[in-house]
XYZ file of C-alpha atoms in Angstrom:
185
model
C -42.000 10.277 7.753
C -41.668 6.503 7.388
C -40.138 6.795 3.911
C -37.603 9.311 5.251
C -36.575 6.854 7.984
C -36.192 4.067 5.392
C -34.060 6.346 3.246
C -31.842 7.325 6.204
C -31.487 3.684 7.261
C -30.511 2.661 3.707
C -28.034 5.537 3.535
C -26.506 4.573 6.891
C -26.199 0.925 5.811
C -24.540 1.957 2.536
C -22.050 4.140 4.428
C -21.221 1.305 6.846
C -20.739 -1.119 3.956
C -18.477 1.356 2.167
C -16.378 1.877 5.320
C -16.103 -1.895 5.828
C -14.964 -2.495 2.234
C -12.441 0.341 2.464
C -11.063 -0.923 5.777
C -10.851 -4.583 4.793
C -10.924 -4.813 1.013
C -9.693 -2.125 -1.332
C -8.292 1.353 -0.791
C -7.337 4.077 -3.261
C -4.142 6.069 -2.727
C -2.725 9.016 -4.686
C 0.779 8.782 -6.149
C 2.892 11.760 -5.143
C 6.379 11.841 -6.610
C 8.342 10.367 -9.461
C 10.082 7.398 -7.813
C 8.086 4.759 -9.740
C 8.045 6.321 -13.201
C 7.234 5.168 -15.869
C 5.040 2.521 -14.173
C 3.271 5.042 -11.932
C 3.029 8.755 -12.644
C 2.486 11.604 -10.232
C -1.275 12.189 -10.122
C -2.228 8.507 -10.540
C -4.811 7.117 -8.119
C -4.041 3.453 -7.473
C -6.223 0.698 -6.017
C -4.600 -1.415 -3.289
C -5.941 -4.882 -2.447
C -5.691 -5.269 1.345
C -6.336 -9.051 1.110
C -3.482 -9.819 -1.311
C -1.060 -10.793 1.478
C -3.691 -11.531 4.102
C -5.769 -9.076 6.106
C -3.734 -7.375 8.852
C -5.044 -7.792 12.379
C -3.693 -6.169 15.516
C -0.204 -4.709 15.671
C 1.257 -1.482 17.053
C -1.216 0.610 19.009
C -3.774 -2.207 19.101
C -5.099 -4.413 21.877
C -4.254 -7.513 19.822
C -0.921 -8.885 18.671
C 0.002 -8.709 14.998
C -1.348 -11.351 12.652
C -2.694 -11.872 9.132
C -5.782 -13.785 8.084
C -5.046 -16.000 5.042
C -1.367 -14.964 5.068
C 0.505 -14.931 1.730
C 4.093 -13.885 1.106
C 4.961 -10.875 -1.024
C 6.288 -11.962 -4.425
C 9.396 -10.483 -5.986
C 8.326 -7.816 -8.504
C 5.039 -6.888 -6.760
C 4.209 -3.206 -6.311
C 3.549 -2.920 -2.578
C 1.841 -0.198 -0.521
C 3.123 0.105 3.047
C 2.963 2.463 6.006
C 5.944 4.803 6.370
C 7.983 3.165 9.174
C 9.331 6.534 10.378
C 5.880 7.742 11.412
C 4.726 4.362 12.766
C 7.758 4.320 15.077
C 6.632 7.665 16.518
C 3.105 6.331 17.051
C 1.694 8.719 14.458
C -0.404 8.054 11.428
C 1.853 8.850 8.549
C 1.965 8.490 4.867
C 1.771 5.479 2.646
C 4.705 4.576 0.431
C 4.665 2.449 -2.729
C 7.707 0.439 -3.838
C 8.545 -2.699 -5.809
C 9.583 -5.858 -3.916
C 13.186 -6.671 -4.846
C 13.973 -9.352 -2.253
C 12.149 -11.429 0.323
C 13.035 -13.131 3.606
C 16.423 -14.877 3.460
C 17.443 -13.272 0.133
C 20.733 -11.394 -0.144
C 20.825 -7.826 -1.474
C 23.850 -5.578 -1.988
C 22.983 -1.941 -1.277
C 26.086 0.206 -1.770
C 28.113 -2.980 -2.450
C 27.611 -4.373 1.058
C 25.905 -7.819 1.142
C 22.873 -7.926 3.445
C 20.548 -10.851 4.160
C 16.891 -9.803 4.466
C 15.648 -11.018 7.894
C 13.052 -13.775 8.008
C 10.524 -14.910 10.607
C 13.066 -17.426 11.931
C 15.545 -14.588 12.541
C 13.132 -12.116 14.141
C 10.381 -14.316 15.641
C 7.629 -11.806 14.851
C 7.298 -11.493 11.070
C 9.142 -11.522 7.773
C 10.914 -8.560 6.215
C 11.151 -7.431 2.590
C 13.547 -5.283 0.578
C 11.382 -2.725 -1.241
C 12.829 -0.239 -3.731
C 11.523 2.496 -5.974
C 12.388 2.322 -9.671
C 14.342 5.557 -9.350
C 18.110 5.190 -8.981
C 17.945 8.351 -6.860
C 19.284 7.383 -3.430
C 17.000 9.908 -1.682
C 13.868 7.877 -2.524
C 12.060 6.569 0.551
C 12.665 2.847 0.161
C 14.775 0.098 1.736
C 17.999 1.755 0.570
C 17.218 4.505 3.093
C 14.826 2.781 5.547
C 16.328 -0.734 5.624
C 14.270 -3.939 5.372
C 10.518 -3.302 5.702
C 8.547 -5.351 8.225
C 5.584 -7.384 6.979
C 3.560 -5.654 9.716
C 3.757 -2.375 7.772
C 2.595 -3.815 4.444
C -0.951 -2.764 3.515
C -1.333 -4.700 0.275
C -0.538 -5.067 -3.415
C -1.133 -2.257 -5.895
C -3.581 -3.716 -8.431
C -4.426 -0.963 -10.923
C -4.464 2.712 -11.733
C -8.092 3.731 -11.136
C -7.741 7.161 -12.742
C -5.036 9.704 -13.387
C -4.715 13.496 -13.599
C -1.840 15.769 -14.467
C -0.692 17.593 -11.307
C -1.445 21.312 -11.125
C -4.624 21.277 -13.230
C -8.039 22.363 -12.051
C -10.839 20.059 -10.986
C -11.835 19.123 -14.533
C -8.525 19.484 -16.364
C -5.568 17.250 -16.962
C -7.351 13.894 -17.115
C -5.241 11.043 -18.506
C -7.967 8.880 -20.007
C -5.585 6.254 -21.372
C -4.499 5.395 -17.784
C -8.044 4.911 -16.425
C -8.557 1.379 -15.021
C -5.073 0.365 -16.165
C -4.052 -2.967 -14.553
C -0.515 -3.261 -13.170
């Protein structure tokens, strides 16, 4: 009986540690779509470092105001995972989008030929904004061309690597892309 209790305690501690690491350290997301080809393929599972721009604290739907521990700015060219702003605005828990950072706070971009300055913390008084685009020239991609500048509050972290990859539509053991396993980005 005592050994069973030790086993259950060890299992519970391992589960708590895993949940803590997933919530504060690294998370794996599946790529669904072709907006970032050839860098990311549909079926890739990517690892996102939640500490890369500072750990998010508080924000919408929380008792605490938004902040970041060890805050770092997003660099131009980074692949960034962020919460879909359309679902966050509705108070729901929506999908996660992945795009490349094209411009940061204070930079000028020209979507559809119209110059636009990306808002900065000085302009908005709450956080910086970033212009994030997919690699696809398709204007229907969910990125800043459709959603506008993305608030720093929505950014989860930087995409670090492809953990593993599978061809879509294959069974549980088929379609593995071994050459993409643990591929750094």
